[in-house]
Amino acid sequence: MSQEHPRPGSEAPYLELLARGATPDAYERPVLLARADGASPETLAALEAAKLQALRVRAELEGRRRREAELSALFETAHDLAGLRDLDAVLQAIVQRARSLLGTEVAYLSLNDPVAGDTYMRVTEGSVSARFQQLRLGMGEGLGGLVAQSARPYATESYFDDARFRHTWTIDSGVRDEGLVAILGVPLTLGSQVIGVLFAADRRARVFEREQIALLGSFAAHAAVAIDTANLLAETRSALAELEAANEIIRDRSGVIERASEVHDRLTELVLRGGGVHDVASAVSEVLDGTVEFTDSEETAEVVAAGADGRAVRRGEDWVVTVSAGGENLGALVLHGHPALDPVDRRTLERAALVTSLLLLARRSAGEAEQRVRGELLDDLLDAPDRDPRLLRERAARLRADLDAPHVVLAARIEASDPASAERESADRQRLGAAASHLAGTRRGLAAARDGGAVLLLPLGPKDSPAAIARRVAGHLGDSLREPVTVGAGAPVDAPAARPGAIAEAYGEARRCLDALRLLGRSGEGAAARDFGFLGLLLADGRDITGFVDRTIGEVVAYDRRRGTDLVRTLDAYFACGMSPARTKDELHVHVNTVAQRLERIARLLGPDWQTPAHALEVQLALRLHGLSAAVAR
């Protein structure tokens, strides 16, 4: 059917109406005026056709103006939101714009709570009910819960008559308090994730058109991006604040960075030149302005077990970091006097612990190899005394030992707390062997595991004695192993390389001293043959009678020689008379006071305990041996 065109001139009144934006009712006026003037049917038909075209043009122009207004509002909203920097202000702007765009009485926004698994009312505009403003909607509850769960827009012209969603007493009471009837909700989505719901509502029945739903959905998309942007801005501000704080720390603590660099250089130098654990502790002490020490004591066992990751932990006023390698705890570095430790300094302490573990492992590997070599050399000295002395000297020189200098042979045994346990006894022997080898290495001596214990060959200094060295070694090994260690010393060997056979003899004497200590209940001590008095004559291979006499009554003999006194004869008579001064004065034909004076002098020379049974026995034996030697000399 062909479209009817109006006659020329019939459009003029409608163009004027279009130009001034008249209401639709005004478009009936030209037809009514023409009919009143008696216009012809053709004229009236032309005016009717022109009116319909004018109304269509008006509707098109109105739609364009509305779309232009909506697009302008969306653009302004996006512009406003882009300029906002505070999340609360962003959300408030969202609901205000939603209410303005759709011309509703109320607008509000709810956000999802991932922890609680529901949605809660965050911002409202036009709301008057406190209960409504505090509503929380479970997923799928009420219109908002359905939107949040399904991620699709929903609209109802009469909320309480709509059965598409689940009504709850709490939600319905809040909606009733607010007086809402028509509600439109659209999801705020980021990708496939719903972060909340944007609502527009009226307190009267209303049908939300498709264009209005799409409009609110477009605005919700802008709002979701704005919320995400606000969150990102907040995160960015937080990150910038942290960066600023970090920069401030870097500026304020540039000295800490310099110290870390310095300690790194020093630790690297220590490793390259073969420094030790104490060198590391000393270097870190200087850099951290505190006192750092390495310890493997039981006090740090708890820290070692709890901090196997090598992180520094605070214990009271100290900082402790474990030293470990391959799952094995080697000890700990302890920093004293620095309770407020900077994080960078903490990393420095941890780096020092790592370097310490490397040095300990390297030293252990070298030490184990050196222990084997030292043990093999000492075994050869004990078992093969006919070895070429020149070869023995060369092997000893490579171990920094001088076999032409005086040495003492020591026999050591650990006193196990659980001797019935074969496994424990074997472990104790290994520990004793390792500790003895370490000690020998530090003293430029030799050590080997032997006869269920350990044997050591240590240099004998000019002012040293076998007994003193035995006591020191017993104390040192006991402290290292945390178990009593008994040590017996043999007679000095002047030049082991020249007289290898003397080492085996001295070792035999040392073992006899060790057994004597244990039999006498003196486990954990160190001693030589001379420490046992006259018993030492039986223990020693050399039977040093002169030495025994000199050690026991030598001061009295020397006094008689210098002063021409008769103290030795008085002492002999005193014992012969049953230690009775009265009978002694008769034997010597002197006054009793003279005897008392001589005994007082003897006490000053021999010591106040010279009359105790054990000491008196040794004195009497020394007197007999002295008399025999004097008779032989005559």
XYZ file of C-alpha atoms in Angstrom:
634
model
C 0.000 0.000 0.000
C 1.491 3.333 -1.066
C 2.209 5.883 1.661
C -0.092 8.922 1.609
C 1.759 12.222 1.236
C 0.262 15.471 2.545
C -0.496 18.299 0.204
C 2.030 21.082 -0.138
C 1.446 23.722 2.533
C -0.195 21.352 5.038
C 3.110 20.792 6.910
C 3.686 24.439 7.797
C 1.752 24.562 11.081
C 3.355 21.315 12.259
C 6.844 22.504 11.446
C 6.179 25.471 13.691
C 4.971 23.119 16.465
C 8.095 20.951 16.042
C 10.280 24.013 16.131
C 8.935 25.209 19.468
C 8.674 21.684 20.992
C 4.934 21.708 21.550
C 3.174 18.937 23.485
C 1.380 16.126 21.553
C -2.009 17.701 22.341
C -1.085 20.833 20.432
C -0.796 18.801 17.180
C -4.613 18.367 17.107
C -5.209 22.126 16.898
C -4.510 22.670 13.104
C -6.996 19.904 12.147
C -9.649 21.256 14.506
C -9.248 24.821 13.174
C -9.473 23.644 9.531
C -12.595 21.628 10.263
C -14.174 24.644 11.994
C -13.365 26.804 8.969
C -15.176 24.325 6.692
C -12.074 22.994 4.938
C -12.562 20.394 2.250
C -12.127 16.705 3.007
C -8.940 16.657 0.916
C -7.507 19.454 3.041
C -8.473 17.714 6.273
C -6.955 14.440 5.078
C -3.747 16.228 4.142
C -3.580 17.843 7.573
C -4.169 14.465 9.275
C -1.336 12.925 7.261
C 0.951 15.856 8.090
C 0.019 15.521 11.783
C 0.966 11.854 11.893
C 4.314 12.518 10.220
C 4.962 15.416 12.585
C 4.199 13.222 15.621
C 6.554 10.534 14.295
C 9.269 13.130 13.828
C 8.575 14.499 17.299
C 8.849 11.005 18.849
C 12.117 10.409 16.993
C 13.515 13.735 18.131
C 12.350 13.077 21.703
C 14.044 9.633 21.690
C 17.235 11.160 20.372
C 17.174 13.868 22.994
C 16.561 11.247 25.697
C 19.378 9.052 24.438
C 21.609 12.099 24.188
C 20.752 13.011 27.793
C 21.424 9.453 28.963
C 24.726 9.270 27.134
C 25.675 12.664 28.497
C 24.738 11.546 32.002
C 26.781 8.346 31.627
C 29.720 10.334 30.314
C 29.460 12.809 33.168
C 29.160 9.942 35.631
C 32.221 8.213 34.236
C 34.064 11.520 34.319
C 33.006 12.163 37.917
C 33.914 8.668 38.991
C 37.270 8.804 37.267
C 38.096 11.921 39.228
C 37.227 10.414 42.606
C 39.964 9.089 44.900
C 38.028 7.850 47.910
C 35.998 4.609 47.858
C 33.206 5.954 50.072
C 32.878 9.013 47.813
C 32.797 6.722 44.754
C 29.957 4.651 46.193
C 27.988 7.726 47.249
C 28.332 9.183 43.756
C 27.123 5.906 42.247
C 23.820 5.827 44.095
C 23.224 9.555 43.627
C 23.705 9.243 39.867
C 21.487 6.140 39.694
C 18.687 7.900 41.496
C 19.065 10.954 39.239
C 19.154 8.982 35.973
C 16.087 6.890 36.616
C 14.161 9.502 38.589
C 13.426 7.105 41.443
C 12.756 7.958 45.066
C 15.421 5.649 46.484
C 18.709 4.245 45.218
C 21.091 2.017 47.115
C 24.058 -0.245 46.648
C 24.992 -3.528 48.293
C 28.387 -5.253 48.168
C 29.225 -8.945 48.464
C 30.996 -10.200 51.570
C 33.137 -13.190 50.435
C 33.888 -14.170 54.029
C 30.286 -14.215 55.268
C 28.904 -15.452 51.944
C 26.179 -12.780 51.722
C 25.610 -9.168 50.637
C 25.291 -6.132 52.851
C 23.921 -2.622 52.412
C 26.835 -0.244 51.895
C 25.339 3.085 50.676
C 21.759 4.386 50.404
C 20.301 7.548 48.928
C 16.765 8.675 49.811
C 16.338 5.960 52.465
C 14.672 6.841 55.764
C 14.573 3.441 57.552
C 17.483 2.435 59.807
C 16.463 -1.243 59.614
C 16.562 -1.114 55.813
C 19.981 0.538 55.816
C 21.406 -2.296 57.965
C 20.013 -5.228 55.967
C 22.182 -8.225 55.043
C 20.932 -10.489 52.256
C 21.925 -14.123 51.938
C 22.733 -15.372 48.470
C 19.395 -16.038 46.774
C 17.348 -14.180 49.411
C 15.152 -11.340 48.280
C 15.453 -9.611 44.927
C 18.983 -8.410 45.676
C 20.158 -11.845 46.748
C 18.777 -13.315 43.539
C 20.600 -10.705 41.437
C 23.856 -11.317 43.286
C 23.549 -15.083 42.915
C 22.423 -15.179 39.285
C 24.464 -12.174 38.055
C 21.392 -10.991 36.060
C 19.182 -7.903 36.440
C 15.752 -8.308 38.008
C 12.854 -5.833 38.250
C 9.546 -6.026 40.064
C 6.686 -3.515 39.898
C 5.240 -4.838 43.160
C 7.808 -6.423 45.472
C 5.456 -8.151 47.912
C 3.318 -9.664 45.120
C 6.319 -11.081 43.217
C 6.954 -14.798 43.850
C 10.027 -15.165 41.614
C 12.421 -14.721 44.522
C 12.565 -16.012 48.078
C 10.994 -13.712 50.671
C 12.373 -13.688 54.205
C 10.922 -11.996 57.260
C 14.057 -9.916 57.840
C 14.257 -8.579 54.285
C 10.497 -8.038 53.903
C 10.391 -6.150 57.199
C 13.163 -3.827 56.035
C 11.519 -3.217 52.645
C 8.160 -2.616 54.368
C 9.727 -0.135 56.781
C 11.170 1.779 53.829
C 7.806 1.617 52.002
C 9.285 0.360 48.741
C 7.056 -1.183 46.082
C 8.835 -1.223 42.700
C 12.494 -2.294 42.735
C 15.062 -2.712 39.978
C 18.412 -4.397 40.705
C 21.378 -4.876 38.358
C 24.633 -6.667 39.200
C 27.987 -4.931 39.553
C 30.336 -7.316 37.780
C 34.043 -7.491 37.117
C 34.588 -10.136 34.488
C 32.548 -13.096 35.689
C 32.622 -12.031 39.336
C 29.691 -10.211 40.939
C 30.934 -7.695 43.481
C 27.575 -6.148 44.403
C 24.137 -4.964 43.264
C 22.925 -1.481 42.276
C 19.239 -0.744 43.003
C 16.695 1.889 41.994
C 13.318 1.796 43.767
C 10.032 3.691 44.104
C 7.441 3.762 46.854
C 4.693 3.229 44.280
C 4.025 0.605 41.637
C 6.072 1.178 38.511
C 7.102 -0.773 35.457
C 10.781 -0.415 34.613
C 11.178 -0.329 30.863
C 13.837 -2.267 29.003
C 15.654 0.939 28.173
C 15.766 1.890 31.862
C 17.105 -1.543 32.838
C 19.769 -1.291 30.142
C 20.572 2.257 31.254
C 21.025 1.213 34.898
C 23.068 -1.773 33.719
C 25.361 0.515 31.747
C 25.754 2.723 34.753
C 26.407 -0.332 36.965
C 29.200 -1.379 34.594
C 30.783 2.055 34.970
C 30.257 1.868 38.710
C 31.886 -1.572 39.003
C 34.927 -0.354 37.130
C 34.983 2.743 39.315
C 34.859 0.597 42.471
C 37.649 -1.576 41.142
C 39.613 1.536 40.228
C 39.058 2.964 43.692
C 40.302 -0.269 45.210
C 43.299 -0.248 42.905
C 43.961 3.370 43.810
C 43.770 2.469 47.493
C 46.205 -0.373 46.915
C 48.404 1.940 44.878
C 48.333 4.549 47.631
C 49.214 1.875 50.142
C 52.030 0.663 47.920
C 53.253 4.207 47.390
C 53.117 4.823 51.133
C 55.120 1.676 51.699
C 57.582 2.713 49.018
C 57.879 6.122 50.574
C 58.424 4.551 53.970
C 60.974 2.223 52.411
C 62.717 5.151 50.757
C 62.712 6.944 54.063
C 64.211 3.891 55.726
C 66.809 3.660 52.982
C 67.654 7.317 53.391
C 67.718 7.105 57.173
C 69.519 3.782 57.253
C 72.060 4.226 54.500
C 74.662 3.400 57.107
C 73.053 -0.017 57.537
C 73.354 -0.671 53.809
C 76.968 0.381 53.897
C 77.580 -1.934 56.827
C 75.932 -4.793 54.965
C 78.160 -4.122 51.970
C 81.193 -3.927 54.206
C 80.418 -7.192 55.969
C 79.773 -8.872 52.619
C 83.209 -7.813 51.415
C 84.847 -8.872 54.654
C 83.132 -12.238 54.722
C 84.097 -12.860 51.114
C 87.690 -12.012 51.959
C 87.569 -14.344 54.978
C 86.366 -17.223 52.843
C 89.001 -16.618 50.176
C 91.886 -16.459 52.623
C 90.656 -19.418 54.680
C 89.500 -17.542 57.779
C 87.793 -19.272 60.673
C 84.549 -19.064 62.589
C 85.994 -16.660 65.153
C 87.172 -14.383 62.336
C 83.584 -14.257 61.049
C 82.265 -13.499 64.545
C 84.856 -10.762 65.011
C 84.094 -9.148 61.652
C 80.330 -9.159 62.241
C 80.825 -7.848 65.797
C 82.637 -4.792 64.452
C 80.082 -4.135 61.731
C 76.989 -4.597 63.923
C 78.505 -2.796 66.901
C 77.838 -5.707 69.243
C 79.390 -8.954 70.419
C 78.907 -11.988 68.184
C 79.961 -15.450 69.280
C 79.607 -18.915 67.828
C 78.228 -21.549 70.166
C 77.110 -25.136 69.910
C 76.003 -25.391 73.545
C 72.778 -27.019 74.674
C 71.391 -23.585 75.572
C 70.797 -22.955 71.879
C 69.267 -26.383 71.151
C 65.705 -25.042 71.295
C 66.563 -22.122 69.021
C 68.416 -24.419 66.642
C 65.421 -26.753 66.445
C 62.899 -23.935 65.989
C 64.955 -21.844 63.581
C 66.349 -24.411 61.170
C 65.496 -22.094 58.285
C 68.439 -19.889 59.190
C 66.370 -16.857 60.240
C 67.510 -14.666 63.113
C 65.197 -14.869 66.135
C 65.221 -12.805 69.296
C 65.812 -14.478 72.658
C 65.633 -11.948 75.475
C 68.217 -9.252 74.775
C 70.089 -11.403 72.243
C 69.604 -12.397 68.606
C 70.271 -16.009 67.640
C 70.570 -17.517 64.150
C 71.188 -21.182 63.501
C 74.228 -22.450 61.655
C 73.190 -25.512 59.679
C 74.042 -27.415 56.523
C 72.302 -30.304 54.828
C 69.766 -30.582 57.626
C 72.507 -30.868 60.265
C 72.622 -28.250 62.994
C 76.193 -27.144 63.584
C 75.487 -24.522 66.253
C 74.403 -20.901 66.312
C 75.671 -17.340 66.085
C 74.580 -15.232 69.062
C 74.587 -11.429 68.933
C 74.779 -9.790 72.373
C 74.122 -6.173 73.282
C 71.989 -5.239 70.275
C 68.280 -5.897 71.116
C 66.883 -3.451 68.515
C 68.300 -5.044 65.372
C 67.555 -3.480 62.005
C 66.101 -5.861 59.355
C 69.117 -5.279 57.129
C 71.420 -6.076 60.040
C 69.369 -9.193 60.632
C 70.082 -10.260 57.050
C 73.740 -9.539 57.723
C 73.716 -11.816 60.768
C 71.949 -14.525 58.757
C 74.482 -14.178 55.933
C 77.273 -14.535 58.484
C 75.639 -17.759 59.724
C 75.605 -19.086 56.166
C 79.293 -18.250 55.716
C 80.018 -19.867 59.081
C 78.329 -23.089 57.988
C 80.405 -23.133 54.789
C 83.602 -22.612 56.752
C 82.664 -25.309 59.251
C 81.922 -27.803 56.496
C 85.156 -26.977 54.708
C 87.101 -27.222 57.941
C 85.376 -30.465 58.848
C 86.293 -32.041 55.522
C 89.895 -30.891 55.843
C 89.951 -31.876 59.508
C 88.657 -35.363 58.832
C 91.356 -35.896 56.226
C 94.021 -34.490 58.550
C 92.756 -36.622 61.438
C 93.202 -39.753 59.372
C 96.739 -38.755 58.439
C 97.636 -37.850 62.043
C 96.171 -41.099 63.314
C 98.066 -43.150 60.745
C 101.364 -41.498 61.695
C 100.820 -42.080 65.424
C 99.814 -45.695 64.769
C 103.084 -46.193 62.877
C 105.066 -44.684 65.752
C 103.381 -47.065 68.212
C 103.299 -50.234 66.101
C 106.344 -49.916 63.840
C 109.210 -48.383 65.836
C 111.719 -49.459 63.190
C 110.425 -46.939 60.645
C 112.942 -44.654 58.949
C 113.232 -41.548 61.205
C 113.726 -39.322 58.165
C 110.402 -40.398 56.665
C 108.718 -39.950 60.021
C 110.033 -36.401 60.275
C 108.819 -35.561 56.744
C 105.338 -36.890 57.434
C 105.193 -34.989 60.717
C 106.385 -31.755 59.084
C 103.481 -31.874 56.641
C 101.229 -31.937 59.710
C 103.139 -29.054 61.353
C 104.446 -31.418 64.051
C 108.080 -31.445 65.255
C 109.084 -34.962 66.294
C 112.551 -33.783 67.365
C 111.066 -31.762 70.235
C 110.060 -33.233 73.624
C 106.570 -34.775 73.667
C 104.292 -36.463 76.167
C 102.079 -39.488 75.442
C 98.546 -39.406 76.860
C 95.916 -42.140 77.115
C 92.300 -40.894 77.340
C 89.006 -42.637 77.951
C 85.486 -41.237 78.154
C 83.458 -42.245 81.193
C 80.120 -43.068 79.527
C 76.955 -42.368 81.497
C 75.390 -45.550 80.069
C 78.205 -48.073 79.680
C 75.762 -50.935 79.180
C 74.690 -49.528 75.811
C 77.010 -50.806 73.081
C 75.654 -48.264 70.642
C 76.259 -45.418 73.074
C 79.758 -46.715 73.870
C 80.645 -46.804 70.173
C 79.294 -43.286 69.657
C 81.267 -42.048 72.686
C 84.465 -43.539 71.308
C 83.923 -41.770 67.997
C 83.244 -38.494 69.764
C 86.355 -38.907 71.904
C 88.459 -39.709 68.852
C 87.182 -36.655 66.979
C 87.714 -34.356 69.973
C 91.199 -35.728 70.626
C 92.158 -35.310 66.955
C 90.883 -31.747 66.974
C 92.814 -30.963 70.136
C 95.993 -32.541 68.753
C 95.625 -30.536 65.560
C 95.424 -27.278 67.490
C 98.495 -28.222 69.601
C 100.577 -29.477 66.648
C 100.442 -32.984 67.986
C 99.067 -36.352 66.901
C 96.062 -38.402 67.999
C 94.449 -41.727 67.166
C 91.661 -43.977 68.420
C 93.126 -46.928 70.287
C 92.179 -49.606 72.839
C 88.637 -48.317 73.336
C 89.844 -44.774 73.948
C 92.272 -42.315 72.414
C 96.037 -41.789 72.463
C 97.614 -38.354 72.035
C 101.190 -37.278 71.410
C 101.502 -33.601 72.378
C 104.507 -31.261 72.530
C 105.984 -30.751 76.012
C 106.954 -27.123 76.674
C 109.922 -26.078 78.839
C 107.651 -25.169 81.755
C 105.171 -27.991 81.225
C 104.959 -31.310 83.018
C 103.197 -34.502 81.900
C 100.834 -34.249 84.882
C 99.837 -30.632 84.090
C 99.202 -31.464 80.444
C 97.134 -34.524 81.459
C 94.936 -32.364 83.703
C 94.445 -29.730 80.993
C 93.597 -32.321 78.367
C 91.114 -34.036 80.698
C 89.409 -30.721 81.354
C 89.354 -29.715 77.702
C 88.003 -33.023 76.414
C 85.478 -33.210 79.234
C 84.150 -29.752 78.399
C 83.999 -30.548 74.680
C 82.170 -33.836 75.122
C 80.145 -32.842 78.212
C 81.185 -36.161 79.730
C 83.991 -36.968 82.204
C 87.228 -37.899 80.423
C 90.049 -39.569 82.316
C 93.608 -38.964 81.049
C 96.830 -40.687 82.052
C 100.255 -39.354 81.050
C 103.433 -41.309 80.339
C 107.014 -40.263 80.853
C 108.331 -37.507 78.533
C 109.846 -38.595 75.220
C 112.702 -36.251 74.279
C 112.746 -36.888 70.510
C 110.058 -39.274 69.197
C 111.551 -39.422 65.706
C 114.916 -40.542 67.057
C 113.439 -42.998 69.579
C 110.109 -44.297 68.161
C 110.201 -47.247 70.538
C 110.002 -44.918 73.554
C 106.514 -43.837 72.445
C 105.084 -47.339 72.916
C 106.712 -47.550 76.361
C 105.333 -44.161 77.350
C 101.885 -45.180 76.064
C 101.984 -48.284 78.279
C 102.815 -46.101 81.290
C 100.037 -43.676 80.365
C 97.505 -46.505 80.210
C 98.593 -47.778 83.632
C 98.111 -44.266 85.044
C 94.692 -44.117 83.404
C 93.674 -47.445 84.942
C 95.007 -46.354 88.348
C 92.906 -43.177 88.236
C 89.775 -45.155 87.492
C 90.529 -47.726 90.210
C 91.097 -44.956 92.754
C 87.716 -43.402 91.894
C 89.304 -40.371 90.226
C 87.557 -40.699 86.861
C 87.421 -37.465 84.904
C 90.862 -36.355 86.162
C 94.297 -36.252 84.572
C 97.545 -37.402 86.185
C 101.053 -38.772 85.605
C 102.990 -41.419 87.540
C 104.552 -38.856 89.881
C 101.091 -37.801 91.069
C 100.616 -41.230 92.689
C 103.557 -40.921 95.108
C 105.263 -44.248 95.843
C 102.540 -45.960 93.702
C 103.967 -44.053 90.802
C 107.182 -46.039 91.164
C 105.188 -49.141 90.265
C 103.336 -47.453 87.406
C 106.343 -45.815 85.782
C 108.599 -47.691 83.410
C 111.739 -45.753 84.477
C 111.449 -46.387 88.242
C 112.638 -42.828 88.943
C 113.672 -43.360 92.597
C 115.793 -40.221 92.740
C 112.931 -38.154 91.393
C 110.522 -39.642 93.941
C 112.884 -38.878 96.841
C 113.471 -35.382 95.568
C 109.759 -34.668 95.150
C 108.933 -36.050 98.594
C 111.723 -34.871 100.993
C 113.999 -32.940 98.665
C 113.269 -29.635 100.435
C 114.375 -31.097 103.791
C 117.567 -32.613 102.353
C 118.432 -29.351 100.638
C 117.818 -27.392 103.835
C 120.232 -29.638 105.753
C 122.892 -29.121 103.096
C 122.543 -25.339 103.134
C 122.234 -24.825 106.893
C 124.143 -27.787 108.261
C 121.080 -28.846 110.256
C 119.965 -32.349 111.125
C 116.312 -32.337 109.956
C 116.544 -35.581 107.937
C 117.918 -37.484 110.955
C 115.249 -35.908 113.186
C 112.530 -36.912 110.719
C 113.831 -40.494 110.577
C 113.993 -40.725 114.387
C 110.504 -39.225 114.721
C 108.965 -41.994 112.604
C 111.128 -44.655 114.276
C 109.796 -43.526 117.683
C 106.173 -43.868 116.626
C 105.835 -40.124 115.882
C 106.337 -39.313 119.607
C 108.295 -36.096 120.300
C 109.162 -37.238 123.856
C 110.721 -40.477 122.693
C 112.374 -38.722 119.775
C 114.239 -36.279 122.073
C 115.610 -39.277 124.009
C 116.702 -40.925 120.776
C 118.468 -37.769 119.633
C 119.630 -36.678 123.119
C 118.176 -33.194 122.689
C 115.594 -31.119 124.517
C 111.938 -31.707 123.584
C 111.647 -28.067 122.523
C 114.420 -28.650 120.023
C 112.432 -31.557 118.569
C 109.312 -29.351 118.385
C 111.205 -26.574 116.601
C 112.697 -29.030 114.103
C 109.232 -30.572 113.399
C 107.795 -27.075 112.886
C 110.536 -26.335 110.343
C 109.863 -29.679 108.596
C 106.130 -28.813 108.369
C 106.973 -25.528 106.647
C 109.162 -27.406 104.144
C 106.895 -30.396 103.439
C 103.489 -28.810 103.949
C 100.988 -28.907 106.809
C 99.591 -32.342 105.774
C 102.910 -34.186 105.933
C 101.786 -36.238 108.945
C 98.615 -37.548 107.336
C 98.755 -41.321 106.857
C 99.129 -41.281 103.060
C 101.721 -38.494 103.020
C 103.591 -39.887 106.063
C 103.894 -43.246 104.277
C 105.470 -41.586 101.256
C 107.847 -39.588 103.487
C 108.967 -42.736 105.322
C 109.552 -44.574 102.010
C 111.517 -41.602 100.691
C 113.627 -41.588 103.865
C 114.436 -45.280 103.401
C 115.321 -44.839 99.737
C 117.409 -41.766 100.594
C 119.300 -43.742 103.225
C 119.933 -46.601 100.801
C 121.197 -44.286 98.080
C 123.487 -42.542 100.559
C 124.910 -45.892 101.691
C 125.517 -47.008 98.116
C 127.240 -43.704 97.371
C 129.633 -44.274 100.294
